[in-house]
Every structure is written in C-alpha cells, then in structure tokens.
mmCIF file of C-alpha atoms in Angstrom:
data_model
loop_
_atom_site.group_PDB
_atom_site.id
_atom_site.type_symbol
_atom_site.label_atom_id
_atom_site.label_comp_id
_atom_site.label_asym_id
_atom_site.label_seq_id
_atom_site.Cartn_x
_atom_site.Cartn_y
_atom_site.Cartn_z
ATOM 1 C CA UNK A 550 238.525 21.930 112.988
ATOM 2 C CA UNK A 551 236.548 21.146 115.911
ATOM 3 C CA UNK A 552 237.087 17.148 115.098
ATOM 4 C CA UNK A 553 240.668 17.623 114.934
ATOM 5 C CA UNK A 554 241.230 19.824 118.238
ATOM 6 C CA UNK A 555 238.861 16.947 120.035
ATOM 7 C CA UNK A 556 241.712 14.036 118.166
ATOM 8 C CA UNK A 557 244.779 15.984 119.608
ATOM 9 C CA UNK A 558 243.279 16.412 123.251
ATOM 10 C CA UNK A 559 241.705 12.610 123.375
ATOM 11 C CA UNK A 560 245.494 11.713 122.072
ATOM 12 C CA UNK A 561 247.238 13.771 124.628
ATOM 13 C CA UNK A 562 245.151 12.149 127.211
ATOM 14 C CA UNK A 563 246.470 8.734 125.853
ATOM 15 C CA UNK A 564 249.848 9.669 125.806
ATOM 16 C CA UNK A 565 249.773 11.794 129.418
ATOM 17 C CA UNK A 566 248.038 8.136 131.522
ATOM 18 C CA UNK A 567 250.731 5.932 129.397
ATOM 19 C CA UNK A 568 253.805 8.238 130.961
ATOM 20 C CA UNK A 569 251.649 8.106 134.045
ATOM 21 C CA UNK A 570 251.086 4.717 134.073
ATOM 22 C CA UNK A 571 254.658 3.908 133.319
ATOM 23 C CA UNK A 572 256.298 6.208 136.243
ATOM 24 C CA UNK A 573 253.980 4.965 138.680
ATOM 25 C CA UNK A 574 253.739 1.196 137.720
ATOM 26 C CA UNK A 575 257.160 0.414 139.715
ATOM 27 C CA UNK A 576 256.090 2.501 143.236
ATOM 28 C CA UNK A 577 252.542 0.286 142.323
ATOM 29 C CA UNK A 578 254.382 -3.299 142.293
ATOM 30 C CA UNK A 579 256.341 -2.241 145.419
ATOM 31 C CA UNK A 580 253.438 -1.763 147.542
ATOM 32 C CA UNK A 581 251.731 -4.574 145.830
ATOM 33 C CA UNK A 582 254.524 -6.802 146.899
ATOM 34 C CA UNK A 583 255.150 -5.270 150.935
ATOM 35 C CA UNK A 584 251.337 -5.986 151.220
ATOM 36 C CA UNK A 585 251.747 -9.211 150.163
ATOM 37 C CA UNK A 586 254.942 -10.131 151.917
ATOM 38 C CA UNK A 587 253.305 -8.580 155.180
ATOM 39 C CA UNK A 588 250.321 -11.126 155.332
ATOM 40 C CA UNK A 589 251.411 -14.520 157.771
ATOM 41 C CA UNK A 590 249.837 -16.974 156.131
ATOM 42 C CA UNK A 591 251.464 -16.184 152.468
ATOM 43 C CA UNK A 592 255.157 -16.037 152.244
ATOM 44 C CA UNK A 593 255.991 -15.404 148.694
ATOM 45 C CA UNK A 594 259.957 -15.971 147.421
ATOM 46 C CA UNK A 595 260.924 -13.530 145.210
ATOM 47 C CA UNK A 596 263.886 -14.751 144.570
ATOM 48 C CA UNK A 597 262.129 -18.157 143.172
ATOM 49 C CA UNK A 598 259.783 -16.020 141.449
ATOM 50 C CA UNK A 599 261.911 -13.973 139.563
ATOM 51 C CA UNK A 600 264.247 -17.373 138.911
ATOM 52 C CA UNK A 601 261.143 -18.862 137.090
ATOM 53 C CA UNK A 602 261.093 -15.545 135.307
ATOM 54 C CA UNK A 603 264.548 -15.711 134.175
ATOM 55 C CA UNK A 604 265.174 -19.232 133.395
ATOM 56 C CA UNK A 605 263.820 -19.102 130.053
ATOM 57 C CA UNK A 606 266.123 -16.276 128.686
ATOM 58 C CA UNK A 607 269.163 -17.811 130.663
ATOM 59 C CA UNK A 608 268.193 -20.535 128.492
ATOM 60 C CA UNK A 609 268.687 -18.942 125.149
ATOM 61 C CA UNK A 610 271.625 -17.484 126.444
ATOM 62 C CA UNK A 611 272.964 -20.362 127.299
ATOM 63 C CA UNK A 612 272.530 -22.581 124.506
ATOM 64 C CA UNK A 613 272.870 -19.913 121.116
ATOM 65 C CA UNK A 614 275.519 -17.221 122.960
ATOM 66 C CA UNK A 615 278.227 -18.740 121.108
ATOM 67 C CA UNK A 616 277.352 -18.686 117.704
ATOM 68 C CA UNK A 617 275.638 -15.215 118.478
ATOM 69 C CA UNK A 618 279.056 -14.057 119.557
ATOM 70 C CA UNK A 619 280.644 -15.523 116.426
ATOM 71 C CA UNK A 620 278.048 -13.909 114.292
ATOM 72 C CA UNK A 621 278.641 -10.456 115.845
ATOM 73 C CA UNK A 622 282.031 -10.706 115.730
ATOM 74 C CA UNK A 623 282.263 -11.354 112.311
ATOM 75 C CA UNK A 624 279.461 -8.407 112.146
ATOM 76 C CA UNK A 625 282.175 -6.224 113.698
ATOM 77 C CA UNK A 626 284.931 -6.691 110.929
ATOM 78 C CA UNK A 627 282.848 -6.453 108.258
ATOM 79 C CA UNK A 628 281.695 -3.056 108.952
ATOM 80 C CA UNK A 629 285.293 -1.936 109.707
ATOM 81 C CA UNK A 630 285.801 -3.078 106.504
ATOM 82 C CA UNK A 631 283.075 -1.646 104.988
ATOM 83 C CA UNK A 632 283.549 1.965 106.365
ATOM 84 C CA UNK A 633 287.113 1.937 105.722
ATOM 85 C CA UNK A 634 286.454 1.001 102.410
ATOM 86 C CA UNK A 635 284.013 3.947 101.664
ATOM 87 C CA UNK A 636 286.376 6.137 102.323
ATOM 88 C CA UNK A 637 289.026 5.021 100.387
ATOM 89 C CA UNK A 638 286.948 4.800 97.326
ATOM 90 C CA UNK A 639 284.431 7.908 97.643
ATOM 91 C CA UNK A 640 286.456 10.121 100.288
ATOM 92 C CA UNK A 641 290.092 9.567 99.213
ATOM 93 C CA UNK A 642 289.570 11.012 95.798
ATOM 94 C CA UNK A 643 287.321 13.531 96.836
ATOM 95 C CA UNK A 644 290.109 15.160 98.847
ATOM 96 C CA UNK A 645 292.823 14.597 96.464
ATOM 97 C CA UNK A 646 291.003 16.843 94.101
ATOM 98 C CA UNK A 647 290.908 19.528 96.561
ATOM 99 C CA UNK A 648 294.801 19.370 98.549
ATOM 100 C CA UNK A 649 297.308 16.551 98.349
ATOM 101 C CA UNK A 650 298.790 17.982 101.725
ATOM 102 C CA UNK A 651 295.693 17.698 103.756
ATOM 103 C CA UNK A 652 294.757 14.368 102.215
ATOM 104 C CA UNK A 653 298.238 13.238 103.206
ATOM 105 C CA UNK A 654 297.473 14.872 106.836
ATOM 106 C CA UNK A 655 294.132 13.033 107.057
ATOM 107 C CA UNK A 656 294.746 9.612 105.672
ATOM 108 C CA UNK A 657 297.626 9.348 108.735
ATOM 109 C CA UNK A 658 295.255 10.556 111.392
ATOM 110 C CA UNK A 659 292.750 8.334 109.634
ATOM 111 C CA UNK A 660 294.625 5.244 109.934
ATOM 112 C CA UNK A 661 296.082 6.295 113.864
ATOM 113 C CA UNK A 662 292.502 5.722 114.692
ATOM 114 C CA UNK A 663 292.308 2.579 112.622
ATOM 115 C CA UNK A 664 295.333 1.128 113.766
ATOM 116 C CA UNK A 665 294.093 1.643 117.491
ATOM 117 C CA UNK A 666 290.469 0.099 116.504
ATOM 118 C CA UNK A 667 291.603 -3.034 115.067
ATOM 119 C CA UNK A 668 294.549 -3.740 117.749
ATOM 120 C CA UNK A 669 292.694 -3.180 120.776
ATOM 121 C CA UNK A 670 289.372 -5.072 119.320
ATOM 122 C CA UNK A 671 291.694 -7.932 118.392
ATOM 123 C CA UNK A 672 293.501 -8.052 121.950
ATOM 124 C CA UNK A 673 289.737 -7.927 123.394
ATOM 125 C CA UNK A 674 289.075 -10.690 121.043
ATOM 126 C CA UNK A 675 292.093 -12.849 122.675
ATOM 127 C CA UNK A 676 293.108 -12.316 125.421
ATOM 128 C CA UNK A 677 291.736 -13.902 128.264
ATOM 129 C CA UNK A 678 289.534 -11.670 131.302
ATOM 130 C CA UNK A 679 291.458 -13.721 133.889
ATOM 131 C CA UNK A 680 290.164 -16.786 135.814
ATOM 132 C CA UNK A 681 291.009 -17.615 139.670
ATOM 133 C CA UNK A 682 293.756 -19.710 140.218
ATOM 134 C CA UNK A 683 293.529 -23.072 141.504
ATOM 135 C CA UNK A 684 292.468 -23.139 145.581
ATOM 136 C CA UNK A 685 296.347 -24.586 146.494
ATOM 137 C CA UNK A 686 297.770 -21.340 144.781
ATOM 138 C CA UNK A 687 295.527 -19.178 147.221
ATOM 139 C CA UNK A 688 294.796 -20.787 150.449
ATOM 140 C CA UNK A 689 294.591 -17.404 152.084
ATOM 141 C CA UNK A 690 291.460 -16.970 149.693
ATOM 142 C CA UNK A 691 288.460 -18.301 151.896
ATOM 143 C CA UNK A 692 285.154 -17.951 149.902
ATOM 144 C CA UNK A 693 284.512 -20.532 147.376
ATOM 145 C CA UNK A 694 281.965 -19.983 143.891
ATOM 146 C CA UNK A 695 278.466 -22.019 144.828
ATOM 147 C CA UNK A 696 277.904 -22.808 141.104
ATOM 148 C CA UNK A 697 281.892 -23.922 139.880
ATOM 149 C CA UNK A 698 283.554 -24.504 142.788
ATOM 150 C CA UNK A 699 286.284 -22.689 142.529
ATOM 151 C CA UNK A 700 288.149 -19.875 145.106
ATOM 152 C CA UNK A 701 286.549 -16.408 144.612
ATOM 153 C CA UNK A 702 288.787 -13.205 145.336
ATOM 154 C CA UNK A 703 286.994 -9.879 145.769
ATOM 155 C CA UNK A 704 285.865 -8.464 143.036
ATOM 156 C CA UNK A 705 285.163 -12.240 141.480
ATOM 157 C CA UNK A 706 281.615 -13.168 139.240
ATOM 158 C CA UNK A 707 280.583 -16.611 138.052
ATOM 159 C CA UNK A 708 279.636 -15.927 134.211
ATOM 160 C CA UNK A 709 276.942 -18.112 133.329
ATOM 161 C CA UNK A 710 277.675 -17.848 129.730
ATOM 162 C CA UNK A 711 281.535 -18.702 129.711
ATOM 163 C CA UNK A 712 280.764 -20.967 133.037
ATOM 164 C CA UNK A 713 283.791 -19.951 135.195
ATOM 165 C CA UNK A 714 285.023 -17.189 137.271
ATOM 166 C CA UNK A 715 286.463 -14.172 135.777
ATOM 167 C CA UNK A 716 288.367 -11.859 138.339
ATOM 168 C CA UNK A 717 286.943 -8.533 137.967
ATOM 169 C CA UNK A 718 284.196 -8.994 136.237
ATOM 170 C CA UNK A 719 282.290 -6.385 134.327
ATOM 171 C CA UNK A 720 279.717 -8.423 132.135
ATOM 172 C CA UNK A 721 279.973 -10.576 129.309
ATOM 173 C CA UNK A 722 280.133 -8.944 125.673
ATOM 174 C CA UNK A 723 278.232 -10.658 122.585
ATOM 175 C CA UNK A 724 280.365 -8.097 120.430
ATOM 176 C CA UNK A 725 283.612 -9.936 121.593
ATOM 177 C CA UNK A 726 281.981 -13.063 122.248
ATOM 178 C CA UNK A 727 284.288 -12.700 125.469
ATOM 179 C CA UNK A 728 284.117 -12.017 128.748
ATOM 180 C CA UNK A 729 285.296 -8.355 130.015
ATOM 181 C CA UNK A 730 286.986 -8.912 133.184
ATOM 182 C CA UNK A 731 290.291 -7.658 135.075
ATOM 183 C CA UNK A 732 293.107 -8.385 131.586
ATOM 184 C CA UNK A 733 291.298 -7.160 128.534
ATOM 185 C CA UNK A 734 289.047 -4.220 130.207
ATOM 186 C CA UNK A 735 291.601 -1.488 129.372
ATOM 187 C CA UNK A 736 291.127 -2.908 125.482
ATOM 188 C CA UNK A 737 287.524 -3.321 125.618
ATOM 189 C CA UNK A 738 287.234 0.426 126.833
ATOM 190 C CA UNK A 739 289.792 1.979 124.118
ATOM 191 C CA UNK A 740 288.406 0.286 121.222
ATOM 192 C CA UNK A 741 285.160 1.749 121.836
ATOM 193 C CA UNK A 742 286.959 5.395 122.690
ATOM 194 C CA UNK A 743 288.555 4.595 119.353
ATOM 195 C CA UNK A 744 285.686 3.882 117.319
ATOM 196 C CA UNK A 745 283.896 6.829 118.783
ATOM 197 C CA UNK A 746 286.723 9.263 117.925
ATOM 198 C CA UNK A 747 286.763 7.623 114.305
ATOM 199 C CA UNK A 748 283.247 8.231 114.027
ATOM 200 C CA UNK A 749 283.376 11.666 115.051
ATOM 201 C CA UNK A 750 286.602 12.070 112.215
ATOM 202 C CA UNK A 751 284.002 10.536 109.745
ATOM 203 C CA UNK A 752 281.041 13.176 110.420
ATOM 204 C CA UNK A 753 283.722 16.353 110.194
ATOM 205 C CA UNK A 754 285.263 15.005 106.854
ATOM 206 C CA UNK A 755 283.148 13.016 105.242
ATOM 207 C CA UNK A 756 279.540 15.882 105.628
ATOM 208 C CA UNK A 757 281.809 18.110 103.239
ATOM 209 C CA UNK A 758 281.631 14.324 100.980
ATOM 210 C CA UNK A 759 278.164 13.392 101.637
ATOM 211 C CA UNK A 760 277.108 17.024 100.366
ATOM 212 C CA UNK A 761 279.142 17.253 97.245
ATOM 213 C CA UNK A 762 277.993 13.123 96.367
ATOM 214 C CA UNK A 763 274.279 14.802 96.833
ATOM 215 C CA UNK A 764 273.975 17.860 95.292
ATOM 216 C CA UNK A 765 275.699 16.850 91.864
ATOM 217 C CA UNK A 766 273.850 15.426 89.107
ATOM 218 C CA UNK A 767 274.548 11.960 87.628
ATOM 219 C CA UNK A 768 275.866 12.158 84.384
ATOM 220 C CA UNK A 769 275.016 8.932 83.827
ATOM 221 C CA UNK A 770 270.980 9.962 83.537
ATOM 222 C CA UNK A 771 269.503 11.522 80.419
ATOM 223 C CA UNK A 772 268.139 14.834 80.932
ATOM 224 C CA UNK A 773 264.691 15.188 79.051
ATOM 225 C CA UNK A 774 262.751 12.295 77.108
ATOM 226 C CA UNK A 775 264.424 10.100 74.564
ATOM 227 C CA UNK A 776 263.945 10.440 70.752
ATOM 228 C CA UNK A 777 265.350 9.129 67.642
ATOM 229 C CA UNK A 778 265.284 10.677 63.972
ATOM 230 C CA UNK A 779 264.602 8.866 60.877
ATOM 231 C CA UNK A 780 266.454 11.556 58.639
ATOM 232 C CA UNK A 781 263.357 13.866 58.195
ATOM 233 C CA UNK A 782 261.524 13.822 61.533
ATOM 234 C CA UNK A 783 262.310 13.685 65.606
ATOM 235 C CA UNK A 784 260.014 10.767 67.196
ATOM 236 C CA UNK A 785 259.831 10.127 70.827
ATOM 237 C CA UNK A 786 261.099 6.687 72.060
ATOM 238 C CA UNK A 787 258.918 4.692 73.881
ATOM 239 C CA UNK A 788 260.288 3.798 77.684
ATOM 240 C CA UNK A 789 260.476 0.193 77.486
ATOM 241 C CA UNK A 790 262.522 0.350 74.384
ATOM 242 C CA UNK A 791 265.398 2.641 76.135
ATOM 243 C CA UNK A 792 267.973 0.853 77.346
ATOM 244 C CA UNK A 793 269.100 1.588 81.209
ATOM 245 C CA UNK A 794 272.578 3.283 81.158
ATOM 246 C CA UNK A 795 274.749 2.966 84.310
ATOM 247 C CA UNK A 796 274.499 4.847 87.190
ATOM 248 C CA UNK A 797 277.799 5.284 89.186
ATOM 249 C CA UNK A 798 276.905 8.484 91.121
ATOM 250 C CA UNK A 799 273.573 6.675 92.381
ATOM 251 C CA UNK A 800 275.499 3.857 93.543
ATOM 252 C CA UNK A 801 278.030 6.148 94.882
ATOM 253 C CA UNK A 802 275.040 7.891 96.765
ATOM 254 C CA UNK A 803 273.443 4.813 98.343
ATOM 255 C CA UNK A 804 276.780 3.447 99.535
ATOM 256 C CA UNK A 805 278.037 7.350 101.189
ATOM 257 C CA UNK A 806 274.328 7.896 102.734
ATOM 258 C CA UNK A 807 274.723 4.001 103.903
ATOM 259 C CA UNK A 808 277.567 4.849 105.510
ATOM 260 C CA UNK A 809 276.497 7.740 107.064
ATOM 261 C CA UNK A 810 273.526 6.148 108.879
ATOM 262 C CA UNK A 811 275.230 3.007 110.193
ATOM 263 C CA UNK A 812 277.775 5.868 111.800
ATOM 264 C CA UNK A 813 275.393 7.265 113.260
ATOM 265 C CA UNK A 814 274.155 4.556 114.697
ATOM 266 C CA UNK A 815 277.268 3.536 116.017
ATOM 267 C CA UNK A 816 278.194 7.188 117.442
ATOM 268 C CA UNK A 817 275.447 7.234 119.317
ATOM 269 C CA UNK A 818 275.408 3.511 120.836
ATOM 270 C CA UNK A 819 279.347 3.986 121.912
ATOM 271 C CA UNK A 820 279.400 7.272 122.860
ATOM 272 C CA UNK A 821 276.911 6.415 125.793
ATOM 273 C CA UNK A 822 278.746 3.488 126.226
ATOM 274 C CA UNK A 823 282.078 5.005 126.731
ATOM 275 C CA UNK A 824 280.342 8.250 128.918
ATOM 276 C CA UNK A 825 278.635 5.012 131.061
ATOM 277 C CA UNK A 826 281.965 3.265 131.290
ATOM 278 C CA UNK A 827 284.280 6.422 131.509
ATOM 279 C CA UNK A 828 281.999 7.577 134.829
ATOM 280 C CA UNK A 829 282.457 3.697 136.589
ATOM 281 C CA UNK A 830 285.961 4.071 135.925
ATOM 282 C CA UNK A 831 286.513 7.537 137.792
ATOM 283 C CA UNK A 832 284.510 6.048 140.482
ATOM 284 C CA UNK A 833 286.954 2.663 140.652
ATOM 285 C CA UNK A 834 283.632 0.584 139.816
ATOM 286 C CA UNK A 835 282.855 -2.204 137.573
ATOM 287 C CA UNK A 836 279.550 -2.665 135.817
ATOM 288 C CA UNK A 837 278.391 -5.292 138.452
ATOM 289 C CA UNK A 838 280.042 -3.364 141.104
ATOM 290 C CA UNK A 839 277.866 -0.158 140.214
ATOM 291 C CA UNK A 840 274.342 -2.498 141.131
ATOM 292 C CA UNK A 841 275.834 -3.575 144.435
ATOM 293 C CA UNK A 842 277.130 -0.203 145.208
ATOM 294 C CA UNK A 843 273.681 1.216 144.494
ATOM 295 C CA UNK A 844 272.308 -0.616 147.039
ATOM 296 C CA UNK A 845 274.824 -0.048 149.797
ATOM 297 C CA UNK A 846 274.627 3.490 148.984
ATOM 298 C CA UNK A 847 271.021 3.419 150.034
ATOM 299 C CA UNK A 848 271.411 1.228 153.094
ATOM 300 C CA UNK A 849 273.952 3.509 154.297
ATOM 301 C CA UNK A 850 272.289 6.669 153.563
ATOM 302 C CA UNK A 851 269.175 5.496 155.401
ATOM 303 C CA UNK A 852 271.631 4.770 158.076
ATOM 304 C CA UNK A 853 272.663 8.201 158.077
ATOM 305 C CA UNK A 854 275.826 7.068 157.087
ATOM 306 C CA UNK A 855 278.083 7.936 153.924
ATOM 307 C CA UNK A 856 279.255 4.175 151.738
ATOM 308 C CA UNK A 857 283.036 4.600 151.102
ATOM 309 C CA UNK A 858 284.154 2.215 148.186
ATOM 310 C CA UNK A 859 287.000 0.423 148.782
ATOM 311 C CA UNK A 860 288.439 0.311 145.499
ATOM 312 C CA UNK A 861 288.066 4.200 145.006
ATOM 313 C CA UNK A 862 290.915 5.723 144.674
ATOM 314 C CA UNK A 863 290.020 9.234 143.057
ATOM 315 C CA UNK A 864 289.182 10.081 139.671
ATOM 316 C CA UNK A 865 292.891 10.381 138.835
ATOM 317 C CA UNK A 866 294.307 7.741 140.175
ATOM 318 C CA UNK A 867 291.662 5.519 139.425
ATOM 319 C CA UNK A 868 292.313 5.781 135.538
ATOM 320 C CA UNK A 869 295.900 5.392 135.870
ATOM 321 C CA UNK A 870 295.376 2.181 137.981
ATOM 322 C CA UNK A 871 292.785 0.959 134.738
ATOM 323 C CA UNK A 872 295.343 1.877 132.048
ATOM 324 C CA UNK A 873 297.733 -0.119 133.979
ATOM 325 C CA UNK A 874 300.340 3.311 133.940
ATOM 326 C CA UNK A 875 302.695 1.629 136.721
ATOM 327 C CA UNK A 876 306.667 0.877 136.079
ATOM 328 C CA UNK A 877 307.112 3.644 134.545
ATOM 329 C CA UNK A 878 304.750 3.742 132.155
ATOM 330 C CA UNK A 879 303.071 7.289 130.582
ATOM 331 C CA UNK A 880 299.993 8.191 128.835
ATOM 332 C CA UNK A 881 301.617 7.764 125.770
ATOM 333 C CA UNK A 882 300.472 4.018 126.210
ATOM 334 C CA UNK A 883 297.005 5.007 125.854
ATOM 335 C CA UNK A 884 297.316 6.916 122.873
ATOM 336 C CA UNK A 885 299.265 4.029 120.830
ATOM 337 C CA UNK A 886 299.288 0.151 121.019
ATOM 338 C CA UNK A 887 300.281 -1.247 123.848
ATOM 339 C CA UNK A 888 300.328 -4.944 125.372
ATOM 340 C CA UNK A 889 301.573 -4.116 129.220
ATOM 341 C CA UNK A 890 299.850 -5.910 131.802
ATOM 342 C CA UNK A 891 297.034 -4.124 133.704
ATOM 343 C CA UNK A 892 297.607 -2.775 137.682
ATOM 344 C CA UNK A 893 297.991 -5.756 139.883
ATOM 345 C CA UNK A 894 296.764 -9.716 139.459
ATOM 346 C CA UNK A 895 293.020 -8.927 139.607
ATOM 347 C CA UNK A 896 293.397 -11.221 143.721
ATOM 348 C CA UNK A 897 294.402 -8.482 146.088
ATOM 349 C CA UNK A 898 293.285 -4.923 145.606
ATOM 350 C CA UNK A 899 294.794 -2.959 148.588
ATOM 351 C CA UNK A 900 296.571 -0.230 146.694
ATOM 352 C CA UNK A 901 296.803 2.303 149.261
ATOM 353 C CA UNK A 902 299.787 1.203 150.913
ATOM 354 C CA UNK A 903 301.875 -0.021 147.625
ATOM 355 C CA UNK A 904 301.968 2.966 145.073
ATOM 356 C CA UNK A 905 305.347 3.012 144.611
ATOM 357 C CA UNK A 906 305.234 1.438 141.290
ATOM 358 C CA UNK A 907 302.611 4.068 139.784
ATOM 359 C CA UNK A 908 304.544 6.518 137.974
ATOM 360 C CA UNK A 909 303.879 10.617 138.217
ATOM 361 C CA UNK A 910 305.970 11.438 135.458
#
C-alpha cells in the first residue's frame, strides 16, 4: 500500500511540473527573447527565424496539397455514402417494424438534411472564393500583393497553396481542396451546420438502433457445444471439424457501432467548428481577420482605447449580410438550397450607408 500511495504522489508530481512547465514555457520564451532583442550587439530577426522554421512545412504544403485535397475529398463522399447507407439498411427496417408513419416522417427529415449536405458541399466544391480583378478594372484600388502582383482590396490574402488572391479570405480547406473566401463561405459554413444537425438526427434515432442491434442474440451462433449421434450414443464434435455458419447480426453490429464512432467523431470536430465559425460571423470577422483583430485589440487596449471593427455590423445584421439575405431575400434561403449571390462583390465593404437592399421582412 505504502509503494502504491508513494507511485500516485511521484506521478502527480510528474503530471503537476508538465502542466507547469507547459503554462509557463510561452511567458519563459518571451522574456528569453526581450532579453535577447535588448542586447546592442545581437539583433536577432524573428521574422527570418520563424521563416526558416516554416519553410519546410510550406514545403509539403506546397508540393502534396493537391492530391491531399483530392484524397479528402473523395474521403468526404465516401462516408456520406457510407452513413447514409447504414441507415437505409440497419435503421430503415428497424423503424418500419415499429410505425410506417414515423418512418415516413423521419426518412423526409432525414433526407432535408441530406439534400442540404450534399448541395452545399458540392457548391463549396465548385464554386470559386473570388479572385481580384485585373488592376485596369480597379484603378481606385492602390495596394498591390508583394508575392502575385496583383491589386489587393481590403479584406484580400495571398493563398500560398492556390497561389492567388482570394477576396475575403478565411483559410484554405484540405476537405474542399478549395479555398474559402468571399463566394462559397455561406456554403462552406451550412454544410458543416448541416452535417452537425444530421449527426445530432443520427444519435436521437439511431441509440434506440444501436441498442436493439446489441442486446439481441445472433441466431446465427449455436448455443452450447456441438454433437452428433451415431443412432445409439451423443458424441461431442471436435471444433475444427464444425463448420462456421454465418453471422449477419455480427456484421450488422460492427457496421452500426462503426457508424456510431466515426459520428462521433465528426459531431464533435464540426460542432466546434461551426460554434468557432458561428462566433467570427456575429462579430463580422474572418478567420484571418480574428489574428489581426487580436492584436489591435491589445494595442488599443494598452492605449486605453476601445478597437472598433469596421466590418461589424451587429450580431444581426452581420449574419444576414453572410447569408447574402438582400433583394428580398428571407431566411427561408438558409433553410433550403439556394444559389443567390453573397452581400456585395467582396471590393468595397462600406455597408453603412447602402442598406437599402437588405430586406426586414
């Protein structure tokens, strides 16, 4: 007992100096590097230090993001196809047994949320995040991209990957193998509010599935030891010579409990996603936007001052300038598909002044 008390408290320690260790590590390497950058005769570039850093994974960026953005794309359909496939084989018949009504009621929900998934994954997929016109087209547009050369509204990032300029630029997604920028956010966003709401569909209906798949016994599996009978006596059959029957219900086991854990999986990635996403939105920021932002906000607060984004609207108006719900338009757009145009052409982002087109209705 006395060994194992001593084993917990020596672990503890361990575990207490790595949490340590880890929140103090960053203060550490920031008065590590002011000490440094205050002696004369050493003047250290960060910026070329943390380039030589970097340059090997720009590298493998660089050269293998394409085919890893085919591969994951591909990786994307098949497991829509896979999930929706489960539950037509193991779910559908499961609920038939039970109430044709409610099977009726849950196969159309089912396949609202499906038809949303696949149409706003596929716009993602195609349509283009929006590139800066040519310099002629915008002469009033002064500041120019160092790395393509091309005019650079507000709001504008070079993508190293996709090596242009996408206007409103959020970052670059491996799972679209496409750039998520100021013409396919709105998609990019509702597919993964779509998939999250479909996984959260699966867990209600399919636990009730999962449970009745488990707790049944396969019929397929012999209950007791094998014999045989010769006419006169019962002799025991040796395991080698029995002969493996099918197993449907196992099969049907793995595949629901397969099913289960990649949804889970997926719930959780996306739902943080779209709760990380959802708060830039109501704040009228973009992913890149939210860095730069960070660091104004702490120049101006040491200022004394407040930062004031530009592009912040309010929460409200602020999602109904990212679901593009101008002209007329309702929220009934964001609950079915929907190819309209988002708010404005991703150049000029003065709003204030020009709301006439958003619609209260």
């Amino acid at each position: 007992m006395g060994k194992l008390k001593m084993r917990f408290i020596s672990k503890l320690a361990l575990f207490s100096n790595f949490v340590i260790s880890r929140i103090t590590r960053k203060q550490i390497w920031k008065k590590v590097r002011q000490k440094i950058s205050n002696i004369p005769q050493l003047s250290v570039d960060w910026d070329s230090v943390t380039d030589r850093f970097i340059e090997p994974i720009i590298w493998v960026v660089d050269h293998f993001a394409d085919s890893l953005g085919k591969i994951f794309v591909t990786l994307v359909w098949l497991l829509i196809q896979f999930v929706v496939g489960v539950a037509y084989w193991i779910g559908l018949s499961f609920y038939w047994n039970i109430s044709a009504e409610l099977t009726i009621a849950l196969v159309i929900f089912g396949h609202w949320i499906l038809l949303n998934v696949i149409f706003h994954y596929y716009m993602a997929l195609i349509t283009p995040p929006g590139n800066p016109p040519n310099v002629d087209q915008i002469p009033h547009i002064k500041a120019r991209c160092k790395k393509c050369q091309s005019a650079k509204p507000e709001r504008t990032h070079h993508c190293s990957i996709c090596r242009t300029c996408i206007l409103r630029m959020d970052h670059h997604c491996p799972w679209l193998n496409n750039c998520v920028g100021h013409f396919n956010h709105r998609y990019f966003f509702l597919f993964m509010a779509y998939v999250v709401l479909g996984m959260i569909f699966l867990f209600i209906f399919g636990a009730p599935v999962i449970l009745h798949e488990l707790s049944n016994s396969d019929p397929s599996e012999p209950i007791g030891y094998p014999v045989f009978s010769n006419g006169s006596h019962v002799h025991p059959v040796q395991v080698e010579e029995v002969t493996p029957a099918p197993r449907p219900r196992s099969l049907r086991r793995a595949v629901a409990v397969t099913e289960a854990i990649l949804c889970a999986g997926v719930l959780a990635a996306l739902s943080a996603l779209v709760g990380w996403h959802a708060r830039l939105i109501s704040r009228g920021e973009t992913s890149i936007e939210n860095l730069t932002n960070k660091d104004d906000r702490e120049a101006k607060r040491l200022e004394g001052n407040v930062f004031v984004n530009p592009h912040d609207y309010g929460t409200y108006e602020n999602w109904r300038i990212f679901f593009g719900l101008s002209e007329g338009r309702t929220w009934w757009c964001v609950f079915f598909p929907s190819v309209h145009p988002p708010r404005g052409d991703g150049i000029s982002w003065n709003f204030k002044n020009d709301l006439t087109h958003i619609s209260y209705k």
